[in-house]
Coordinates of C-alpha atoms and ligand atoms in Angstrom, one line a residue:
Chain A
M156 CA 22.4 169.9 170.6
A157 CA 23.5 167.7 167.8
L158 CA 26.0 170.1 166.1
E159 CA 27.4 173.4 167.0
F160 CA 29.9 175.8 165.3
R161 CA 31.3 178.4 167.7
N162 CA 33.0 181.3 166.0
V163 CA 34.8 179.0 163.6
T164 CA 37.5 180.4 161.3
K165 CA 39.5 178.2 158.9
K166 CA 42.6 179.4 157.2
F167 CA 44.5 177.4 154.6
T168 CA 48.1 177.8 153.5
T169 CA 48.1 177.8 149.7
N170 CA 50.8 176.3 147.6
A171 CA 52.2 179.8 147.0
G172 CA 52.7 180.0 150.8
D173 CA 50.1 182.7 151.7
R174 CA 47.2 182.3 153.9
L175 CA 43.7 182.0 152.6
T176 CA 40.7 182.4 154.9
A177 CA 38.0 180.0 153.7
V178 CA 35.4 180.7 156.4
S179 CA 35.5 183.3 159.0
D180 CA 33.6 183.5 162.3
V181 CA 30.9 181.0 161.5
S182 CA 28.5 180.2 164.3
F183 CA 25.3 178.1 164.1
R184 CA 23.6 175.2 165.8
V185 CA 21.6 172.3 164.6
D186 CA 19.2 170.5 166.8
E187 CA 18.7 166.8 167.0
G188 CA 16.6 165.4 164.2
E189 CA 16.8 168.7 162.3
F190 CA 17.5 169.0 158.6
V191 CA 19.6 172.1 157.8
S192 CA 20.8 173.2 154.5
V193 CA 23.7 175.5 153.7
V194 CA 23.7 177.6 150.6
G195 CA 26.3 180.0 149.4
P196 CA 28.4 181.1 146.4
S197 CA 31.0 178.7 145.0
G198 CA 34.2 178.7 147.0
C199 CA 32.7 180.3 150.1
G200 CA 33.8 177.4 152.3
K201 CA 30.8 175.1 152.4
S202 CA 32.8 171.9 151.9
T203 CA 35.3 173.2 154.4
I204 CA 32.5 173.4 157.0
L205 CA 31.6 169.8 156.2
S206 CA 35.2 168.6 156.4
M207 CA 35.6 170.2 159.8
T208 CA 32.4 168.6 161.1
A209 CA 33.7 165.2 159.9
G210 CA 36.9 165.9 161.7
L211 CA 39.1 165.9 158.6
Y212 CA 40.5 169.3 159.4
Q213 CA 40.7 171.3 162.6
P214 CA 39.4 174.9 162.7
S215 CA 42.1 177.5 162.9
D216 CA 40.0 179.3 165.4
G217 CA 36.8 178.5 167.3
E218 CA 35.2 175.2 168.1
V219 CA 33.1 172.5 166.4
L220 CA 31.0 170.4 168.7
V221 CA 29.1 167.3 167.8
S222 CA 26.8 165.9 170.5
D223 CA 28.4 168.5 172.9
A224 CA 31.9 167.1 172.4
A225 CA 34.6 169.0 170.6
V226 CA 35.5 167.3 167.3
T227 CA 39.2 166.5 167.3
G228 CA 39.4 164.0 164.5
P229 CA 37.4 161.6 162.4
N230 CA 34.8 160.0 164.7
A231 CA 31.9 157.6 164.7
H232 CA 29.3 160.3 165.2
V233 CA 29.4 161.6 161.7
G234 CA 28.8 160.1 158.3
F235 CA 29.4 162.1 155.1
M236 CA 28.5 161.8 151.5
L237 CA 29.7 163.8 148.5
Q238 CA 28.7 164.6 145.0
K239 CA 30.9 161.7 143.9
D240 CA 29.5 158.4 145.3
L241 CA 33.0 157.3 146.4
L242 CA 32.0 153.6 146.2
L243 CA 35.0 151.4 146.0
P244 CA 34.8 149.9 142.5
W245 CA 36.5 146.7 143.5
R246 CA 33.9 145.8 146.1
S247 CA 30.3 144.6 145.5
I248 CA 27.5 146.9 146.7
I249 CA 26.9 145.0 149.9
S250 CA 30.6 145.0 150.9
N251 CA 30.7 148.7 150.0
I252 CA 27.9 149.3 152.5
E253 CA 29.8 147.3 155.1
F254 CA 33.0 149.3 154.5
G255 CA 32.3 151.8 157.3
L256 CA 31.6 149.1 159.8
E257 CA 34.8 147.2 159.2
A258 CA 37.1 149.5 161.2
R259 CA 34.6 149.6 164.1
G260 CA 35.0 146.0 165.2
V261 CA 31.5 144.9 164.2
A262 CA 31.4 141.1 163.7
K263 CA 31.1 139.8 160.1
A264 CA 27.6 138.4 160.4
E265 CA 26.2 141.5 162.1
R266 CA 27.9 143.7 159.4
R267 CA 26.2 141.8 156.7
A268 CA 22.8 141.9 158.5
R269 CA 23.0 145.7 159.0
A270 CA 24.2 146.3 155.5
M271 CA 21.3 144.2 154.1
K272 CA 18.8 146.2 156.2
E273 CA 20.2 149.5 154.8
L274 CA 20.2 148.1 151.3
E275 CA 16.5 147.6 151.6
H276 CA 15.9 151.0 153.2
C277 CA 17.5 152.5 150.2
Q278 CA 15.5 150.5 147.8
L279 CA 18.4 148.5 146.4
A280 CA 17.3 145.0 147.5
G281 CA 18.6 142.5 145.0
F282 CA 21.6 144.5 144.0
D283 CA 23.9 143.3 146.8
S284 CA 26.3 141.4 144.7
H285 CA 26.4 143.9 141.8
Y286 CA 29.5 146.0 141.3
P287 CA 29.3 149.8 141.3
Y288 CA 29.8 150.1 137.5
Q289 CA 26.7 148.0 137.0
L290 CA 24.5 150.6 138.8
S291 CA 23.1 153.9 137.5
G292 CA 24.2 157.2 139.0
G293 CA 21.1 157.5 141.1
M294 CA 21.4 153.9 142.4
R295 CA 25.1 154.5 143.3
Q296 CA 24.1 157.6 145.3
R297 CA 21.5 155.5 147.2
A298 CA 24.2 152.9 147.8
A299 CA 26.4 155.6 149.2
L300 CA 23.6 156.7 151.5
A301 CA 23.1 153.1 152.6
R302 CA 26.8 153.0 153.5
T303 CA 26.5 156.2 155.4
L304 CA 23.4 155.0 157.3
A305 CA 25.0 151.6 158.1
I306 CA 27.4 153.1 160.6
D307 CA 24.4 154.6 162.4
P308 CA 25.9 158.1 162.7
E309 CA 24.2 160.8 164.8
I310 CA 24.7 163.3 162.0
I311 CA 24.6 162.9 158.3
L312 CA 26.6 165.4 156.2
L313 CA 25.6 165.7 152.5
D314 CA 27.8 167.7 150.1
E315 CA 25.8 168.3 146.9
P316 CA 24.8 164.6 146.7
F317 CA 22.3 165.2 143.9
S318 CA 24.1 167.7 141.7
A319 CA 25.5 165.2 139.3
L320 CA 22.1 163.7 138.5
D321 CA 19.5 164.6 135.8
A322 CA 16.4 166.5 136.9
Q323 CA 14.0 163.5 137.2
T324 CA 16.4 161.2 139.0
K325 CA 17.3 164.1 141.3
L326 CA 13.7 164.6 142.2
L327 CA 13.1 161.0 142.9
L328 CA 16.3 160.7 144.9
Q329 CA 15.6 163.8 146.9
N330 CA 12.3 162.2 147.8
S331 CA 13.8 158.9 148.7
F332 CA 16.6 160.4 150.8
A333 CA 14.1 162.7 152.6
G334 CA 11.9 159.7 153.4
T335 CA 14.7 157.6 154.6
I336 CA 16.3 160.4 156.7
A337 CA 12.9 161.3 158.2
K338 CA 12.2 157.7 159.1
T339 CA 15.6 157.3 160.8
G340 CA 15.3 160.7 162.5
K341 CA 18.9 161.6 161.7
T342 CA 20.2 165.1 162.1
T343 CA 21.3 166.2 158.6
L344 CA 23.4 169.0 157.2
L345 CA 23.0 169.4 153.4
I346 CA 25.2 171.5 151.3
T347 CA 23.7 172.5 148.0
H348 CA 23.8 175.0 145.2
D349 CA 20.2 174.4 144.3
L350 CA 18.0 176.9 146.2
V351 CA 14.8 175.0 145.5
E352 CA 16.3 171.8 146.7
A353 CA 17.2 173.6 150.0
V354 CA 13.7 174.8 150.4
L355 CA 12.2 171.4 149.6
M356 CA 14.3 169.4 151.9
S357 CA 15.1 171.5 155.0
D358 CA 13.7 172.7 158.3
R359 CA 16.1 175.6 158.2
I360 CA 18.5 177.2 155.7
L361 CA 21.8 178.9 156.4
V362 CA 23.0 181.4 153.8
L363 CA 26.8 182.0 153.6
S364 CA 28.5 185.1 152.2
E365 CA 31.3 185.2 149.6
R366 CA 34.6 184.0 150.7
P367 CA 35.6 184.2 153.5
G368 CA 32.2 182.6 154.2
T369 CA 30.2 183.7 157.2
V370 CA 26.5 183.1 158.0
V371 CA 24.6 186.1 156.6
A372 CA 21.0 184.8 157.0
E373 CA 19.1 182.0 158.5
I374 CA 15.7 181.1 157.1
K375 CA 13.3 178.8 158.8
V376 CA 11.2 176.9 156.3
D377 CA 7.7 176.7 157.8
L378 CA 6.2 174.1 155.5
P379 CA 4.9 170.6 156.2
K380 CA 5.9 167.4 154.5
R381 CA 9.7 167.6 155.0
D382 CA 9.7 163.9 154.3
R383 CA 8.0 164.3 150.9
P384 CA 9.8 166.9 148.8
I385 CA 7.7 165.9 145.8
E386 CA 4.6 167.1 147.6
R387 CA 6.3 170.2 149.0
R388 CA 7.3 171.2 145.5
V389 CA 3.8 172.2 144.5
M390 CA 3.3 174.5 147.5
P391 CA 3.1 178.1 146.4
E392 CA 5.3 179.2 149.3
V393 CA 8.3 177.4 147.9
S394 CA 9.0 180.1 145.3
D395 CA 8.8 182.8 148.0
Y396 CA 11.4 181.1 150.0
A397 CA 13.6 180.6 147.0
A398 CA 13.2 184.3 146.2
Q399 CA 14.3 185.2 149.7
L400 CA 17.4 183.1 149.3
F401 CA 18.0 184.6 145.9
K402 CA 18.0 188.1 147.5
H403 CA 20.3 187.1 150.3
L404 CA 22.8 185.7 147.8
K405 CA 22.7 189.0 146.0
L406 CA 22.5 187.2 142.7
E407 CA 20.8 190.1 140.9
E408 CA 23.5 192.5 141.8
K409 CA 26.2 190.1 140.7
A410 CA 24.5 189.6 137.3
A411 CA 24.3 193.3 136.8
Chain B
M230 CA 38.0 133.0 98.9
T231 CA 34.6 131.5 99.5
D232 CA 36.1 129.4 102.2
T233 CA 37.2 132.4 104.2
T234 CA 33.9 134.2 103.9
Q235 CA 32.1 131.1 105.2
A236 CA 34.5 130.7 108.1
V237 CA 33.9 134.3 109.0
A238 CA 30.2 134.0 108.8
G239 CA 30.2 130.9 110.9
R240 CA 32.3 132.6 113.5
S241 CA 30.1 135.6 113.8
A242 CA 27.0 133.6 114.9
P243 CA 28.3 132.4 118.3
A244 CA 30.0 135.8 118.8
A245 CA 26.6 137.4 118.6
K246 CA 25.8 135.7 121.9
A247 CA 27.6 138.5 123.7
P248 CA 25.3 141.4 124.1
A249 CA 27.9 143.6 122.3
S250 CA 26.8 146.4 120.2
K251 CA 26.3 144.6 117.1
G252 CA 27.9 146.5 114.4
T253 CA 25.9 147.2 111.3
R254 CA 29.1 148.0 109.4
P255 CA 30.4 145.0 107.4
M256 CA 33.9 145.7 108.8
R257 CA 32.7 144.2 112.1
L258 CA 32.3 140.8 110.5
A259 CA 36.0 140.4 109.8
N260 CA 37.5 138.5 112.7
P261 CA 41.0 139.9 113.4
L262 CA 42.2 136.5 114.6
Y263 CA 41.8 135.1 111.1
A264 CA 43.5 138.1 109.6
S265 CA 46.4 137.6 112.0
L266 CA 46.7 134.0 111.2
G267 CA 46.5 134.7 107.5
L268 CA 49.3 137.2 107.9
L269 CA 51.4 134.7 109.7
V270 CA 51.0 132.2 106.9
L271 CA 52.0 134.8 104.4
V272 CA 55.1 135.7 106.3
L273 CA 56.1 132.0 106.8
L274 CA 55.7 131.4 103.1
A275 CA 57.7 134.5 102.2
W276 CA 60.4 133.3 104.6
E277 CA 60.5 129.9 103.0
F278 CA 60.6 130.9 99.4
L279 CA 61.8 134.4 99.1
P280 CA 65.5 134.0 100.2
P281 CA 66.3 131.2 97.8
A282 CA 64.5 133.0 95.0
L283 CA 66.6 136.1 95.7
D284 CA 69.8 134.0 96.1
V285 CA 70.3 135.0 99.7
P286 CA 72.8 132.5 101.2
K287 CA 71.8 130.3 104.0
F288 CA 74.1 131.8 106.5
I289 CA 72.5 135.2 106.0
I290 CA 68.8 134.2 106.0
P291 CA 68.1 130.5 106.6
T292 CA 64.7 129.4 105.4
L293 CA 61.9 128.1 107.6
T294 CA 62.9 124.5 106.9
D295 CA 66.5 125.2 107.6
C296 CA 65.6 126.6 110.9
L297 CA 63.4 123.7 111.8
A298 CA 66.1 121.3 110.9
E299 CA 68.6 123.2 113.0
L300 CA 66.0 123.2 115.8
S301 CA 65.9 119.4 115.9
R302 CA 69.7 119.3 115.7
M303 CA 70.0 121.8 118.6
W304 CA 67.5 119.7 120.6
A305 CA 69.6 116.5 120.0
F306 CA 73.1 117.8 120.2
E307 CA 73.2 121.2 121.9
G308 CA 71.0 120.5 125.0
L309 CA 68.4 123.0 123.8
L310 CA 65.9 122.0 126.5
G311 CA 68.4 122.8 129.3
H312 CA 69.2 126.2 127.8
F313 CA 65.5 127.0 127.2
L314 CA 64.5 126.0 130.8
S315 CA 67.4 127.9 132.3
T316 CA 66.4 131.1 130.4
A317 CA 62.8 130.6 131.2
L318 CA 63.6 130.0 134.9
Y319 CA 65.7 133.1 135.2
T320 CA 63.2 135.3 133.3
V321 CA 60.5 134.3 135.7
L322 CA 62.7 134.5 138.8
G323 CA 64.2 137.9 137.8
F324 CA 60.7 139.2 137.0
A325 CA 59.3 138.0 140.3
I326 CA 62.1 139.4 142.4
G327 CA 62.4 142.7 140.5
S328 CA 58.7 143.4 140.5
L329 CA 58.3 142.5 144.1
L330 CA 61.1 144.9 145.1
G331 CA 59.7 147.6 142.7
A332 CA 56.2 147.3 144.1
V333 CA 57.3 147.2 147.8
L334 CA 59.5 150.3 147.3
G335 CA 56.9 152.0 145.3
Y336 CA 54.3 151.6 148.0
L337 CA 56.7 152.6 150.8
L338 CA 57.7 155.7 149.0
G339 CA 54.1 156.4 148.0
M340 CA 53.3 156.4 151.7
S341 CA 56.0 158.8 152.6
E342 CA 56.2 162.1 150.7
F343 CA 59.4 163.0 152.5
W344 CA 61.4 160.0 151.3
E345 CA 59.9 160.2 147.9
K346 CA 61.2 163.7 147.5
V347 CA 64.6 162.7 148.9
L348 CA 65.0 159.7 146.6
S349 CA 63.2 160.8 143.4
P350 CA 66.2 162.5 141.7
Y351 CA 68.2 159.3 142.1
I352 CA 65.4 157.1 141.0
L353 CA 65.0 159.2 137.9
A354 CA 68.8 159.0 137.2
L355 CA 68.8 155.2 137.6
Q356 CA 65.8 154.9 135.5
I357 CA 67.4 156.7 132.7
A358 CA 70.7 154.8 133.0
P359 CA 70.7 151.9 130.5
K360 CA 70.4 148.9 132.9
V361 CA 71.8 146.3 130.5
A362 CA 75.1 148.2 130.5
F363 CA 75.6 147.0 134.1
A364 CA 76.0 143.4 132.9
P365 CA 79.8 143.4 132.4
L366 CA 80.1 145.0 135.8
F367 CA 78.0 142.3 137.5
I368 CA 80.2 139.7 135.8
M369 CA 83.3 141.3 137.2
W370 CA 81.7 141.2 140.6
F371 CA 80.0 137.8 140.7
G372 CA 81.8 135.8 138.0
Y373 CA 80.5 133.7 135.2
N374 CA 77.4 132.3 136.9
A375 CA 73.7 132.9 137.0
M376 CA 74.0 135.9 139.3
P377 CA 74.8 138.6 136.8
K378 CA 71.9 137.8 134.5
L379 CA 69.5 137.6 137.4
L380 CA 70.7 141.0 138.7
V381 CA 70.4 142.6 135.3
T382 CA 66.8 141.2 135.0
V383 CA 65.9 142.4 138.5
L384 CA 67.3 145.8 137.8
I385 CA 65.5 146.2 134.5
V386 CA 62.2 144.9 135.8
F387 CA 62.3 147.0 139.0
F388 CA 61.8 150.5 137.5
P389 CA 58.7 150.3 135.5
V390 CA 56.9 148.6 138.4
L391 CA 58.3 151.2 140.9
V392 CA 57.4 154.1 138.7
N393 CA 53.9 152.9 137.9
V394 CA 53.1 152.2 141.6
L395 CA 54.5 155.5 142.7
Q396 CA 52.6 157.4 140.1
A397 CA 49.4 155.6 141.1
M398 CA 49.9 156.3 144.8
R399 CA 50.2 160.0 144.1
T400 CA 46.9 160.0 142.3
V401 CA 44.7 158.0 144.7
D402 CA 41.5 159.9 145.1
R403 CA 41.9 162.2 148.2
D404 CA 38.2 162.0 148.9
L405 CA 38.3 158.3 149.0
V406 CA 41.2 158.4 151.5
N407 CA 39.2 161.0 153.6
L408 CA 36.2 158.8 153.6
A409 CA 38.2 155.9 154.9
R410 CA 39.7 158.2 157.5
A411 CA 36.3 159.3 158.5
Y412 CA 35.4 155.7 158.9
N413 CA 38.2 155.4 161.5
L414 CA 40.6 153.5 159.4
G415 CA 44.2 154.0 160.4
R416 CA 47.2 154.5 158.1
L417 CA 47.6 150.8 157.4
G418 CA 43.8 150.3 157.0
V419 CA 43.7 153.1 154.4
F420 CA 46.6 151.5 152.6
W421 CA 45.2 148.0 152.4
K422 CA 41.6 148.9 151.8
V423 CA 41.9 152.0 149.6
E424 CA 45.3 152.8 148.3
M425 CA 46.4 149.3 147.4
P426 CA 43.3 148.3 145.5
S427 CA 43.1 151.8 143.8
T428 CA 46.6 151.3 142.5
L429 CA 46.1 147.8 141.3
P430 CA 45.4 148.7 137.7
N431 CA 48.6 150.7 137.4
L432 CA 50.6 147.9 139.2
M433 CA 49.3 145.4 136.7
A434 CA 50.2 147.7 133.8
G435 CA 53.7 148.1 135.2
L436 CA 54.0 144.3 135.5
R437 CA 53.0 143.9 131.9
I438 CA 55.7 146.2 130.7
A439 CA 58.2 144.6 133.1
S440 CA 57.4 141.2 131.7
T441 CA 58.5 142.2 128.3
L442 CA 61.7 143.7 129.7
A443 CA 62.5 140.7 131.8
V444 CA 63.4 138.7 128.6
I445 CA 65.8 141.4 127.5
G446 CA 67.5 141.4 130.9
V447 CA 68.1 137.7 130.9
T448 CA 69.2 137.7 127.2
V449 CA 71.8 140.4 127.7
G450 CA 73.1 138.7 130.8
E451 CA 73.5 135.5 128.9
L452 CA 75.0 137.2 125.8
V453 CA 77.7 138.9 127.8
G454 CA 78.8 136.0 129.9
G455 CA 78.1 132.4 130.8
N456 CA 77.6 129.2 129.0
T457 CA 73.9 128.5 129.5
G458 CA 70.7 129.9 128.2
L459 CA 69.3 131.0 124.9
G460 CA 71.3 134.2 125.0
F461 CA 74.5 132.1 125.1
L462 CA 73.2 130.1 122.1
I463 CA 72.8 133.4 120.2
S464 CA 76.4 134.4 120.8
Y465 CA 77.7 130.9 120.2
G466 CA 75.6 130.5 117.0
G467 CA 76.8 133.9 115.9
G468 CA 80.4 133.0 116.4
Q469 CA 79.9 130.0 114.1
A470 CA 78.0 131.9 111.5
N471 CA 75.1 129.6 112.3
A472 CA 72.2 132.0 111.5
A473 CA 69.6 129.4 111.9
M474 CA 70.7 128.8 115.5
V475 CA 70.4 132.5 116.2
F476 CA 67.0 132.7 114.6
N477 CA 65.8 129.8 116.7
A478 CA 67.1 131.2 119.9
I479 CA 65.4 134.6 119.2
L480 CA 62.1 132.8 118.4
L481 CA 62.3 130.8 121.6
L482 CA 63.1 133.9 123.7
T483 CA 60.0 135.5 122.2
V484 CA 58.0 132.5 123.2
I485 CA 59.1 132.9 126.8
G486 CA 58.3 136.6 126.8
Y487 CA 54.9 136.0 125.2
A488 CA 54.0 133.3 127.7
L489 CA 54.9 135.5 130.6
Y490 CA 53.0 138.5 129.1
F491 CA 50.0 136.3 128.4
A492 CA 49.9 134.9 131.9
L493 CA 49.9 138.4 133.3
V494 CA 47.1 139.5 131.1
K495 CA 45.1 136.5 132.3
I496 CA 45.8 137.4 135.9
E497 CA 44.9 141.0 135.2
T498 CA 41.5 140.3 133.8
R499 CA 40.9 138.1 136.8
V500 CA 42.0 140.6 139.4
L501 CA 40.5 143.6 137.7
H502 CA 37.2 141.9 136.9
Y503 CA 35.3 144.9 138.5
L504 CA 36.4 147.3 135.8
P505 CA 33.8 147.8 133.2
R506 CA 35.1 146.2 130.0
A507 CA 34.5 147.9 126.7
E508 CA 32.1 145.7 124.8
H509 CA 33.5 144.7 121.5
Ligands
ATP747 N1 42.9 171.7 151.5 C1 42.9 172.9 151.1 N2 44.0 173.7 151.0 C2 44.0 174.9 150.5 N3 42.9 175.6 150.2 C3 41.7 175.0 150.3 C4 41.6 173.6 150.8 N4 40.3 173.3 150.8 C5 39.7 174.3 150.4 N5 40.5 175.4 150.1 C6 40.0 176.7 149.7 O1 39.0 177.2 150.5 C7 38.0 177.8 149.8 C8 36.7 177.2 150.1 O2 36.7 175.9 149.6 P1 35.4 174.9 149.7 O3 35.7 173.7 149.0 O4 35.0 174.8 151.1 O5 34.3 175.8 148.9 P2 32.8 175.4 148.6 O6 31.9 176.4 149.2 O7 32.5 174.0 148.9 O8 32.7 175.6 147.0 P3 31.8 174.8 145.9 O9 30.5 175.3 146.1 O10 32.4 175.2 144.6 O11 32.0 173.4 146.2 C9 38.4 177.8 148.4 O12 38.9 179.0 148.0 C10 39.4 176.7 148.3 O13 40.4 177.0 147.3
MG748 MG1 32.1 172.2 147.8

């Protein structure tokens, strides 16, 4: 079992002093090598789930397990990526990719070698000495993925990594991420607002309710070509899956 | 007239090497440097010829040539070089000490929300208090030596640096800090690898402001007490109704401030090379 949430509830204390339940009684499991997406209305606690997996916050109740060990703090098993690329503007691309390795006592030469390898995986060869501002948004996200992969995490957490990109870049990037992730065999948790994206990229999709978020549906995507979203896109079943998600999110009722 | 247009045209050719957005507007062709220099010439000419034309006496507004003559007299008989170097030295020294203290305290408070809250009302109060007014007090405490002017300078430089650093520490991207934490960096690691570099642009801005204030600090210190420095020459010249001496001292003080400011801008463009620069 790569990742497991056991009856996890997270409450925040707001600035006003009262308690806000972000997620309530969330349970799910993700197998090794699986690609699972989480969809749900805005503010339902998706990012909170990600932060708890990364060990940035502790659950108020319940347990988060990564590789069968309870998560008690930031740890080497997990790498995460957000909508913002979070590249350090003062570092060149290659030393950004090395960033995650520095605190882990990896020797300098080996750091560079691993970073170079990931740079190539993410189709950024030749951009090692560029600075982030010299790259396009899509390239910056690829650099962020390279940085995430460089630490060789067991699980990759992606929080809407494509949502700031234009439609075409998004498609290409989804494809390149999917290929890279499939090749490395990493377990992945993708948080997204884009229902079609969830269908194109995942083995399984978890649907969360309104806040306090809890898992209301779990949909297995029975389609081939997980590593090639561009090819999945044209399959007729995609719209059926998207329609299912649509229904679970009760979007029509809300629009009414 | 023709001369200037030619000079401008000649200048725009090498400038086109930079892949800047080449303006199609004719305004783009005018080089601001030439305009600035032209303005300087105009002001100097007015300075030289306007006061005598308007019958303004020399001890009210000395002309440019009066000032230059006085400058060489000051050099020969008043030990101008010594005064100049003393002021320059204490400006740089006060700036260095004050900004170092401001930056260190800014970072320390930025790392501890508790102490920041405890100290912030006092910092605000001290920031509002006119620092130069402390000069007489420092003279009472330390006597007529270099200490008072150094202290005034340190005090006046300290706050803009402190406030800029503190402000920047408060606004460091939380997600960036979380990322660093997720990569197993400890408190110090987060500071050196994320917070410190993130706040560098604000630190540099604070230093730039501080550099202009440093000259004020030293000048006030010298005006109030002591017998060295350009500030002393100002009060000495003032006492003798020697306006040219005052003018010269003010000019030289400006030169010191300008040099310091310019050096900082140079350092800043070096250190912050990774920031995308607006193409002109
Ligand atoms: N550190 C925090 N302190 C207090 N409240 C928080 C904190 N982080 C999140 N929340 C609250 O928890 C709820 C869930 O937030 P979260 O960011 O997980 O939502 P989300 O599902 O990721 O939303 P979106 O889809 O808009 O990104 C929100 O109401 C938010 O205000
Ligand atoms: Mg979110």
